[in-house]
Short mmCIF file of C-alpha atoms in Angstrom, two decimals:
data_model
loop_
_atom_site.label_atom_id
_atom_site.label_comp_id
_atom_site.label_asym_id
_atom_site.label_seq_id
_atom_site.Cartn_x
_atom_site.Cartn_y
_atom_site.Cartn_z
CA MET A 1 60.13 36.22 -110.17
CA ARG A 2 58.84 35.84 -106.63
CA TYR A 3 58.52 38.93 -104.45
CA VAL A 4 58.02 38.33 -100.74
CA ILE A 5 56.80 41.21 -98.58
CA LEU A 6 56.98 40.89 -94.79
CA GLY A 7 54.45 43.26 -93.24
CA THR A 8 50.92 44.32 -94.10
CA GLY A 9 51.23 47.97 -93.09
CA VAL A 10 51.24 50.91 -95.47
CA ALA A 11 54.87 50.35 -96.57
CA GLY A 12 54.21 46.73 -97.53
CA ILE A 13 50.99 47.61 -99.37
CA ALA A 14 52.68 50.46 -101.24
CA ALA A 15 55.44 48.06 -102.32
CA MET A 16 52.82 45.60 -103.54
CA GLU A 17 51.15 48.32 -105.62
CA ALA A 18 54.49 49.50 -107.02
CA ILE A 19 55.59 46.03 -108.05
CA ARG A 20 52.31 45.33 -109.78
CA SER A 21 52.50 48.65 -111.63
CA VAL A 22 55.58 47.46 -113.53
CA ASP A 23 55.35 43.65 -113.30
CA ALA A 24 51.95 42.21 -114.14
CA THR A 25 52.94 38.54 -113.84
CA GLY A 26 55.51 38.18 -111.04
CA GLU A 27 54.37 36.28 -107.96
CA ILE A 28 53.74 38.48 -104.92
CA VAL A 29 53.47 36.89 -101.48
CA LEU A 30 52.32 39.20 -98.68
CA ILE A 31 53.01 37.90 -95.18
CA GLY A 32 51.89 39.48 -91.92
CA ASP A 33 50.95 38.52 -88.37
CA ASP A 34 48.34 41.22 -87.79
CA PRO A 35 45.02 39.34 -87.89
CA HIS A 36 43.35 42.23 -89.72
CA ALA A 37 46.00 42.66 -92.44
CA TYR A 38 46.03 46.24 -93.84
CA TYR A 39 44.05 49.03 -92.19
CA SER A 40 44.54 52.68 -91.32
CA ARG A 41 46.60 52.92 -88.15
CA PRO A 42 46.12 56.75 -87.98
CA GLY A 43 42.36 56.13 -88.19
CA LEU A 44 42.32 54.32 -84.83
CA ALA A 45 42.23 57.66 -82.99
CA TYR A 46 39.00 58.60 -84.78
CA TYR A 47 37.62 55.11 -84.28
CA LEU A 48 38.10 55.52 -80.52
CA THR A 49 36.22 58.83 -80.48
CA GLY A 50 33.37 57.42 -82.56
CA GLU A 51 34.07 59.68 -85.55
CA LEU A 52 35.03 56.76 -87.78
CA SER A 53 33.33 53.36 -88.01
CA GLU A 54 35.44 50.23 -88.13
CA ILE A 55 34.54 49.43 -91.71
CA HIS A 56 36.11 52.71 -92.84
CA LEU A 57 39.48 51.68 -91.44
CA PHE A 58 39.91 49.16 -94.28
CA PRO A 59 40.75 50.67 -97.68
CA TYR A 60 41.34 47.20 -99.22
CA LYS A 61 38.85 44.36 -99.62
CA ARG A 62 39.57 40.70 -100.28
CA GLU A 63 38.75 41.11 -103.96
CA ASP A 64 41.33 43.90 -104.26
CA TYR A 65 44.10 41.48 -103.31
CA GLN A 66 42.66 38.90 -105.70
CA ARG A 67 42.51 41.45 -108.52
CA MET A 68 46.17 42.28 -107.97
CA LYS A 69 47.02 38.56 -107.91
CA VAL A 70 48.58 38.75 -104.46
CA ARG A 71 48.88 35.68 -102.25
CA TYR A 72 48.33 36.58 -98.59
CA LEU A 73 49.63 34.48 -95.70
CA ARG A 74 48.71 35.31 -92.14
CA ASP A 75 51.92 34.22 -90.48
CA ARG A 76 55.05 35.46 -88.73
CA ALA A 77 58.53 35.27 -90.24
CA ILE A 78 60.99 33.87 -87.71
CA LYS A 79 64.16 33.59 -89.79
CA ILE A 80 65.65 34.99 -92.99
CA ASN A 81 68.40 33.11 -94.82
CA PRO A 82 69.89 35.77 -97.15
CA GLU A 83 72.32 33.39 -98.89
CA GLY A 84 69.69 30.72 -99.52
CA ARG A 85 67.00 33.36 -100.24
CA LEU A 86 64.62 31.68 -97.84
CA VAL A 87 62.21 32.90 -95.17
CA THR A 88 61.15 30.54 -92.38
CA LEU A 89 57.58 31.07 -91.20
CA GLN A 90 56.06 30.13 -87.88
CA GLN A 91 53.25 28.05 -89.41
CA ASN A 92 53.80 27.67 -93.15
CA GLY A 93 57.30 26.26 -93.29
CA VAL A 94 59.90 27.81 -95.59
CA ILE A 95 59.28 30.06 -98.56
CA GLY A 96 61.84 31.14 -101.15
CA PHE A 97 62.23 34.62 -102.61
CA ASP A 98 63.96 36.41 -105.44
CA ARG A 99 63.40 39.82 -103.85
CA LEU A 100 62.43 40.43 -100.23
CA LEU A 101 61.03 43.48 -98.44
CA VAL A 102 61.17 43.74 -94.65
CA ALA A 103 58.39 46.13 -93.64
CA VAL A 104 57.39 44.67 -90.28
CA GLY A 105 56.91 48.07 -88.63
CA SER A 106 57.28 48.83 -84.95
CA GLN A 107 55.64 47.96 -81.69
CA ALA A 108 54.76 49.82 -78.52
CA VAL A 109 57.41 50.00 -75.83
CA ARG A 110 55.96 48.11 -72.88
CA LEU A 111 55.32 49.78 -69.57
CA ALA A 112 57.79 48.31 -67.08
CA ILE A 113 56.39 48.95 -63.60
CA PRO A 114 54.77 46.55 -61.12
CA GLY A 115 51.16 45.82 -62.04
CA ALA A 116 51.60 46.46 -65.77
CA ASP A 117 50.15 43.01 -66.55
CA LEU A 118 46.86 43.62 -64.74
CA GLU A 119 43.56 43.52 -66.62
CA GLY A 120 42.71 47.08 -67.60
CA VAL A 121 46.22 48.19 -68.60
CA LEU A 122 45.92 49.45 -72.17
CA LYS A 123 48.09 50.47 -75.10
CA LEU A 124 47.05 51.64 -78.58
CA ASP A 125 49.17 49.73 -81.06
CA HIS A 126 46.68 47.81 -83.21
CA LEU A 127 42.98 47.48 -84.01
CA ASP A 128 42.50 44.82 -81.33
CA ASP A 129 43.89 47.28 -78.77
CA ALA A 130 41.32 49.87 -79.88
CA ARG A 131 38.50 47.33 -79.64
CA ARG A 132 39.61 46.40 -76.14
CA ILE A 133 39.76 50.04 -75.07
CA LEU A 134 36.20 50.65 -76.27
CA LYS A 135 34.93 47.51 -74.55
CA LEU A 136 36.50 48.35 -71.18
CA ALA A 137 35.73 52.08 -71.35
CA ARG A 138 31.99 51.34 -71.37
CA ARG A 139 32.23 50.10 -67.78
CA ALA A 140 35.01 52.37 -66.51
CA ARG A 141 34.49 55.48 -64.45
CA SER A 142 38.05 56.78 -64.43
CA ALA A 143 41.40 56.16 -66.07
CA VAL A 144 45.02 57.20 -65.77
CA VAL A 145 47.04 57.85 -68.93
CA ILE A 146 50.84 57.72 -68.89
CA GLY A 147 53.15 58.95 -71.66
CA GLY A 148 53.74 61.65 -74.22
CA GLY A 149 53.49 62.37 -77.92
CA ILE A 150 50.52 61.69 -80.15
CA THR A 151 49.52 58.20 -78.97
CA ALA A 152 49.13 59.17 -75.31
CA LEU A 153 46.91 62.05 -76.39
CA GLU A 154 44.86 59.70 -78.59
CA LEU A 155 44.25 57.60 -75.48
CA VAL A 156 43.27 60.65 -73.43
CA GLU A 157 40.84 61.89 -76.07
CA GLY A 158 39.45 58.43 -76.84
CA LEU A 159 38.70 57.68 -73.20
CA THR A 160 37.25 61.17 -72.63
CA ALA A 161 34.97 60.74 -75.65
CA ASN A 162 33.68 57.56 -74.04
CA ARG A 163 32.79 59.46 -70.86
CA THR A 164 35.66 58.16 -68.79
CA ARG A 165 37.20 60.67 -66.38
CA VAL A 166 40.91 60.91 -67.19
CA HIS A 167 43.97 61.72 -65.10
CA TYR A 168 46.89 62.51 -67.43
CA LEU A 169 50.35 62.10 -65.89
CA MET A 170 53.33 64.12 -67.15
CA ARG A 171 56.78 63.49 -65.72
CA GLY A 172 57.92 66.95 -66.83
CA ASP A 173 56.26 70.34 -66.68
CA ARG A 174 54.51 70.32 -70.06
CA TYR A 175 53.16 68.23 -72.93
CA TRP A 176 55.48 66.90 -75.71
CA SER A 177 58.30 69.21 -74.74
CA ASN A 178 60.81 68.00 -77.35
CA VAL A 179 58.56 68.94 -80.30
CA LEU A 180 56.22 71.70 -79.13
CA ASP A 181 57.31 74.97 -77.55
CA GLU A 182 55.94 76.14 -74.22
CA ASP A 183 53.04 78.14 -75.66
CA GLU A 184 51.97 75.26 -77.90
CA SER A 185 52.08 72.83 -74.99
CA ARG A 186 49.95 75.17 -72.88
CA ILE A 187 47.35 75.50 -75.65
CA VAL A 188 46.96 71.71 -75.74
CA GLU A 189 46.84 71.42 -71.96
CA LYS A 190 44.18 74.12 -71.56
CA ARG A 191 41.98 72.47 -74.15
CA LEU A 192 42.32 69.12 -72.37
CA GLU A 193 41.44 70.70 -69.03
CA HIS A 194 38.40 72.33 -70.65
CA GLU A 195 37.25 68.80 -71.60
CA GLY A 196 37.55 67.72 -67.96
CA VAL A 197 40.96 66.04 -68.12
CA GLN A 198 42.93 66.41 -64.88
CA ILE A 199 46.61 66.96 -65.67
CA HIS A 200 49.24 65.99 -63.09
CA LYS A 201 52.68 67.48 -63.79
CA HIS A 202 55.96 66.19 -62.35
CA ALA A 203 54.03 62.99 -61.69
CA GLU A 204 55.60 59.56 -62.20
CA ALA A 205 53.69 56.29 -61.86
CA VAL A 206 55.73 53.70 -60.00
CA GLU A 207 53.11 50.98 -59.51
CA ILE A 208 49.71 49.99 -60.85
CA LEU A 209 47.54 48.78 -58.00
CA GLY A 210 45.15 45.90 -58.46
CA LYS A 211 42.54 43.76 -56.83
CA ARG A 212 41.61 40.29 -58.06
CA GLY A 213 43.76 40.79 -61.14
CA LYS A 214 42.13 44.08 -62.18
CA VAL A 215 43.33 47.69 -62.09
CA LYS A 216 42.22 49.63 -59.04
CA GLY A 217 44.61 52.55 -58.97
CA VAL A 218 48.08 53.99 -59.55
CA ARG A 219 50.73 54.84 -56.98
CA LEU A 220 52.93 57.84 -57.77
CA ALA A 221 56.56 58.43 -56.87
CA ASP A 222 55.57 61.03 -54.25
CA GLY A 223 53.39 58.45 -52.47
CA ARG A 224 50.01 59.68 -53.72
CA GLN A 225 47.49 57.19 -55.04
CA LEU A 226 44.96 57.79 -57.80
CA LYS A 227 41.94 55.52 -57.96
CA CYS A 228 41.07 54.32 -61.45
CA ASP A 229 39.61 51.41 -63.41
CA LEU A 230 41.93 51.65 -66.42
CA VAL A 231 45.52 52.64 -67.14
CA GLY A 232 46.50 53.64 -70.68
CA TYR A 233 50.07 54.23 -71.75
CA GLY A 234 51.90 55.53 -74.80
CA ILE A 235 55.58 55.86 -73.96
CA GLY A 236 57.07 55.28 -77.41
CA ILE A 237 57.60 52.64 -80.05
CA LYS A 238 60.49 50.43 -81.08
CA PRO A 239 61.18 49.19 -84.63
CA ARG A 240 60.80 45.42 -84.89
CA THR A 241 64.43 44.72 -85.75
CA THR A 242 65.07 41.36 -84.05
CA LEU A 243 64.40 39.29 -87.18
CA ALA A 244 66.67 41.51 -89.29
CA ARG A 245 69.46 41.59 -86.72
CA GLU A 246 69.44 37.82 -86.26
CA SER A 247 69.50 37.38 -90.05
CA GLY A 248 72.63 39.45 -90.58
CA LEU A 249 71.09 42.71 -91.78
CA THR A 250 72.82 45.84 -90.53
CA VAL A 251 70.76 47.38 -87.74
CA ASP A 252 71.18 50.54 -85.68
CA ARG A 253 67.95 51.95 -84.25
CA GLY A 254 66.25 50.58 -87.38
CA ILE A 255 67.41 48.56 -90.39
CA LEU A 256 69.98 50.71 -92.19
CA VAL A 257 69.16 51.22 -95.87
CA ASP A 258 70.58 53.22 -98.75
CA GLU A 259 68.59 55.73 -100.80
CA GLY A 260 67.11 52.87 -102.84
CA LEU A 261 65.85 51.25 -99.59
CA ARG A 262 68.39 48.40 -100.05
CA THR A 263 69.89 46.72 -97.01
CA ASN A 264 73.44 45.37 -96.83
CA MET A 265 72.19 42.03 -98.23
CA PRO A 266 71.58 41.56 -101.99
CA ASP A 267 67.93 41.79 -103.07
CA ILE A 268 66.70 42.48 -99.54
CA PHE A 269 65.00 45.83 -98.92
CA ALA A 270 63.45 47.53 -95.87
CA ALA A 271 60.87 50.31 -95.59
CA GLY A 272 58.51 51.99 -93.14
CA ASP A 273 58.83 52.25 -89.36
CA VAL A 274 61.48 49.52 -89.26
CA ALA A 275 63.84 51.30 -91.68
CA GLN A 276 66.47 53.89 -90.79
CA VAL A 277 66.96 56.11 -93.83
CA TYR A 278 69.60 58.69 -94.63
CA ASP A 279 68.31 62.24 -94.09
CA PRO A 280 70.02 64.91 -96.26
CA LEU A 281 68.73 67.67 -93.96
CA THR A 282 70.76 66.43 -91.01
CA GLY A 283 73.36 64.20 -92.66
CA LYS A 284 72.22 61.34 -90.45
CA ALA A 285 70.18 58.18 -90.84
CA MET A 286 66.78 58.77 -89.24
CA VAL A 287 63.75 56.78 -88.13
CA ASP A 288 60.27 58.07 -89.00
CA SER A 289 56.95 56.81 -87.74
CA LEU A 290 54.83 58.72 -90.24
CA TRP A 291 52.25 57.40 -92.69
CA GLY A 292 53.47 59.48 -95.67
CA PRO A 293 57.16 58.54 -95.57
CA ALA A 294 56.30 54.88 -94.95
CA ARG A 295 54.13 54.83 -98.05
CA GLU A 296 56.75 56.63 -100.15
CA GLN A 297 59.52 54.33 -98.94
CA GLY A 298 57.45 51.24 -99.66
CA TYR A 299 56.62 52.43 -103.16
CA VAL A 300 60.25 53.18 -104.04
CA ALA A 301 61.35 49.86 -102.57
CA GLY A 302 58.71 48.03 -104.61
CA LEU A 303 59.79 49.69 -107.85
CA ASN A 304 63.42 48.79 -107.17
CA MET A 305 62.48 45.22 -106.29
CA ALA A 306 60.87 45.04 -109.73
CA GLY A 307 64.06 46.16 -111.47
CA GLN A 308 63.69 49.93 -111.54
CA ASN A 309 66.41 52.23 -110.25
CA ARG A 310 64.60 54.80 -108.13
CA THR A 311 65.92 56.95 -105.31
CA TYR A 312 63.97 57.78 -102.17
CA ARG A 313 64.53 61.41 -101.35
CA LYS A 314 63.75 62.02 -97.73
CA ILE A 315 62.06 65.39 -97.53
CA ALA A 316 61.24 67.49 -94.49
CA PRO A 317 58.88 65.33 -92.39
CA PHE A 318 55.30 66.53 -92.52
CA ASN A 319 52.38 65.45 -90.37
CA VAL A 320 48.87 66.78 -89.97
CA THR A 321 47.49 65.56 -86.68
CA ARG A 322 44.98 66.57 -84.06
CA LEU A 323 46.05 67.68 -80.61
CA ALA A 324 43.22 68.12 -78.11
CA GLY A 325 40.81 68.61 -81.01
CA LEU A 326 43.03 71.23 -82.65
CA THR A 327 44.35 70.52 -86.15
CA THR A 328 48.12 70.85 -86.01
CA THR A 329 50.72 70.58 -88.78
CA ILE A 330 54.36 69.90 -87.96
CA ILE A 331 56.95 70.36 -90.72
CA GLY A 332 60.72 69.98 -90.76
CA THR A 333 62.87 70.57 -87.69
CA VAL A 334 61.02 72.28 -84.87
CA GLY A 335 62.30 71.03 -81.52
CA SER A 336 65.17 69.44 -79.65
CA GLY A 337 66.12 67.54 -76.54
CA ARG A 338 64.47 64.60 -74.83
CA ASP A 339 60.91 64.24 -73.59
CA GLU A 340 60.76 62.60 -70.16
CA ASP A 341 57.43 61.00 -71.07
CA LEU A 342 58.79 59.11 -74.10
CA VAL A 343 61.27 56.32 -74.72
CA GLY A 344 62.68 57.18 -78.16
CA ILE A 345 60.24 57.97 -80.93
CA ALA A 346 56.43 57.94 -80.77
CA ARG A 347 53.91 57.00 -83.44
CA GLY A 348 53.25 59.89 -85.80
CA ASP A 349 56.68 61.26 -84.91
CA SER A 350 60.02 61.78 -86.65
CA GLU A 351 63.54 61.91 -85.27
CA THR A 352 64.21 64.70 -87.78
CA TRP A 353 61.81 67.02 -85.96
CA ARG A 354 64.24 67.16 -83.04
CA SER A 355 67.54 67.41 -84.96
CA LEU A 356 67.48 71.17 -84.74
CA PRO A 357 70.51 73.04 -86.13
CA ASP A 358 71.21 76.69 -85.33
CA ALA A 359 67.93 78.49 -85.92
CA ILE A 360 65.86 81.43 -84.71
CA SER A 361 62.18 81.14 -83.83
CA ALA A 362 59.52 83.55 -85.05
CA GLN A 363 55.99 83.11 -83.77
CA SER A 364 52.60 84.72 -83.65
CA GLY A 365 49.06 84.01 -82.53
CA PHE A 366 47.47 82.64 -79.39
CA ASP A 367 44.52 80.55 -78.21
CA VAL A 368 43.69 78.27 -81.18
CA ASN A 369 45.43 79.88 -84.16
CA ARG A 370 49.18 79.86 -83.86
CA LEU A 371 52.15 79.87 -86.23
CA ARG A 372 55.77 79.17 -85.33
CA LEU A 373 58.60 79.27 -87.86
CA MET A 374 62.15 78.01 -87.43
CA ILE A 375 64.42 80.22 -89.52
CA GLY A 376 67.87 79.10 -90.63
CA LYS A 377 70.58 81.13 -92.34
CA ASN A 378 68.64 81.77 -95.55
CA THR A 379 65.76 79.30 -95.43
CA LEU A 380 62.85 78.13 -93.34
CA ILE A 381 63.77 74.81 -91.73
CA GLY A 382 60.59 74.04 -89.81
CA ALA A 383 57.11 75.18 -88.84
CA VAL A 384 54.27 74.41 -86.48
CA VAL A 385 50.81 75.50 -87.62
CA MET A 386 47.97 75.24 -85.10
CA GLY A 387 44.34 75.92 -85.90
CA ASP A 388 43.96 77.77 -89.20
CA GLN A 389 45.72 75.59 -91.79
CA THR A 390 45.77 78.07 -94.69
CA LEU A 391 49.57 78.27 -94.66
CA SER A 392 50.43 74.64 -93.95
CA ARG A 393 50.82 73.57 -97.60
CA PRO A 394 52.68 76.72 -98.70
CA LEU A 395 55.06 76.31 -95.75
CA GLN A 396 55.61 72.66 -96.63
CA HIS A 397 56.62 73.65 -100.17
CA LEU A 398 58.87 76.47 -98.99
CA ILE A 399 60.64 74.26 -96.45
CA ILE A 400 61.04 71.24 -98.77
CA SER A 401 62.25 73.46 -101.64
CA GLN A 402 64.64 75.30 -99.30
CA ALA A 403 63.37 78.56 -100.72
CA ASP A 404 65.70 81.53 -100.19
CA ILE A 405 63.93 83.82 -97.70
CA SER A 406 66.91 86.06 -96.95
CA SER A 407 64.99 89.08 -98.26
CA LEU A 408 62.25 88.36 -95.73
CA GLN A 409 64.27 87.21 -92.75
CA GLU A 410 64.78 90.52 -90.96
CA THR A 411 61.12 91.47 -91.37
CA LEU A 412 59.94 88.11 -90.00
CA LEU A 413 62.06 88.53 -86.89
CA ALA A 414 60.91 92.09 -86.14
CA PRO A 415 58.85 92.52 -82.93
CA ASN A 416 55.12 91.93 -83.49
CA ALA A 417 55.69 91.09 -87.15
CA PRO A 418 52.53 89.96 -89.02
CA ILE A 419 54.16 86.61 -89.79
CA ALA A 420 51.19 84.98 -91.48
CA ASP A 421 50.66 87.91 -93.85
CA LEU A 422 54.37 88.09 -94.66
CA ILE A 423 54.54 84.39 -95.49
CA ALA A 424 51.32 84.52 -97.53
CA ASN A 425 52.64 87.43 -99.63
CA PHE A 426 56.05 85.78 -100.07
CA TRP A 427 54.39 82.50 -101.11
CA THR A 428 52.26 84.24 -103.74
CA LYS A 429 55.33 85.78 -105.35
CA TRP A 430 57.58 82.71 -104.93
CA SER A 431 55.04 80.19 -106.27
CA THR A 432 54.45 82.32 -109.34
CA GLN A 433 58.16 82.50 -110.05
CA TYR A 434 59.41 79.03 -109.03
CA ALA A 435 56.59 76.54 -108.47
#
């Protein structure tokens, strides 16, 4: 049996581990075009700020692949022949497969304004991008950052940590408006301003200005010009679906898969950022760009490639991130609408977060400790926890388990309700009875 895995991200690695857990002898071929193979993409933010050294981005060493008897090819797949069970590679010819996993991930949406190809225009998609940012930031005095979501903020914080003065452009009136509420956005913005970041609202970059091929400034839609040495952008990501589409796999925003991560073609699976998976919470097929779901999808796909019959159950999306230095957990459905600063989904984001059904919001706290709950008919459907993370895990369990909170609902929604205490007491009783 030959298993071919396209992609060296967390989904592909999880599939490799799953296959080897049940098939000790089958041939595994891991193929990817990232020159650094598998590393922690979420860790790049901490690498930029100097909190994490490059060596700590790599959980796998060469001998780990050898121990697992995995053949690694640094190459790009350019064609899949489902009927012939063949993959054509850019450099290594054609390779056959018995089972194939497409886990090629996503890529940054490119900035499409004049001057976007100048030296000093930066994105944060891969390790080489992070290395380039650090190299250029050493000589830069100021930078402009364009975009929304987590990646744009990683750029802002990374450049600030490297003593680069940052102008942060927002096309709307607040940060990440389709996920955070107004108070949460303001908390992030105030913390950025405290670090010296200059925020420009209702500001749209229409041209990057250059001199001798290098960035010298940004022209805004209102005619203003901001001088800068660097321009960073994080305006969203796009699943890498071209290969799948051209090969006859069914593609919407991502590769459509069933609950076993199977595509419409026999013995071909998809997982991770490139997959669009049915979400029982919303009744729709959703795209995630989260480390946890990508790993879980890859593992289930790998087990099924090896002959198991496992089902991937998409649970309420859960992400612990850092926004302006403030630990923030986002669970379930918490927002809605469209963010003017993003094209589609961002890294560390989930479409499910914004598929908000009828719900009522209960919230408490201010400054750095804040809790917001989205309350459905009888259950909690989402939460945002900023600062103190004591309740983040209990809330994750309550939301995923769809715990009946009808006895608590009226109390939670009362004016000035001590929401954190109420949830803590409810969790203590519920976990004793049901967990």
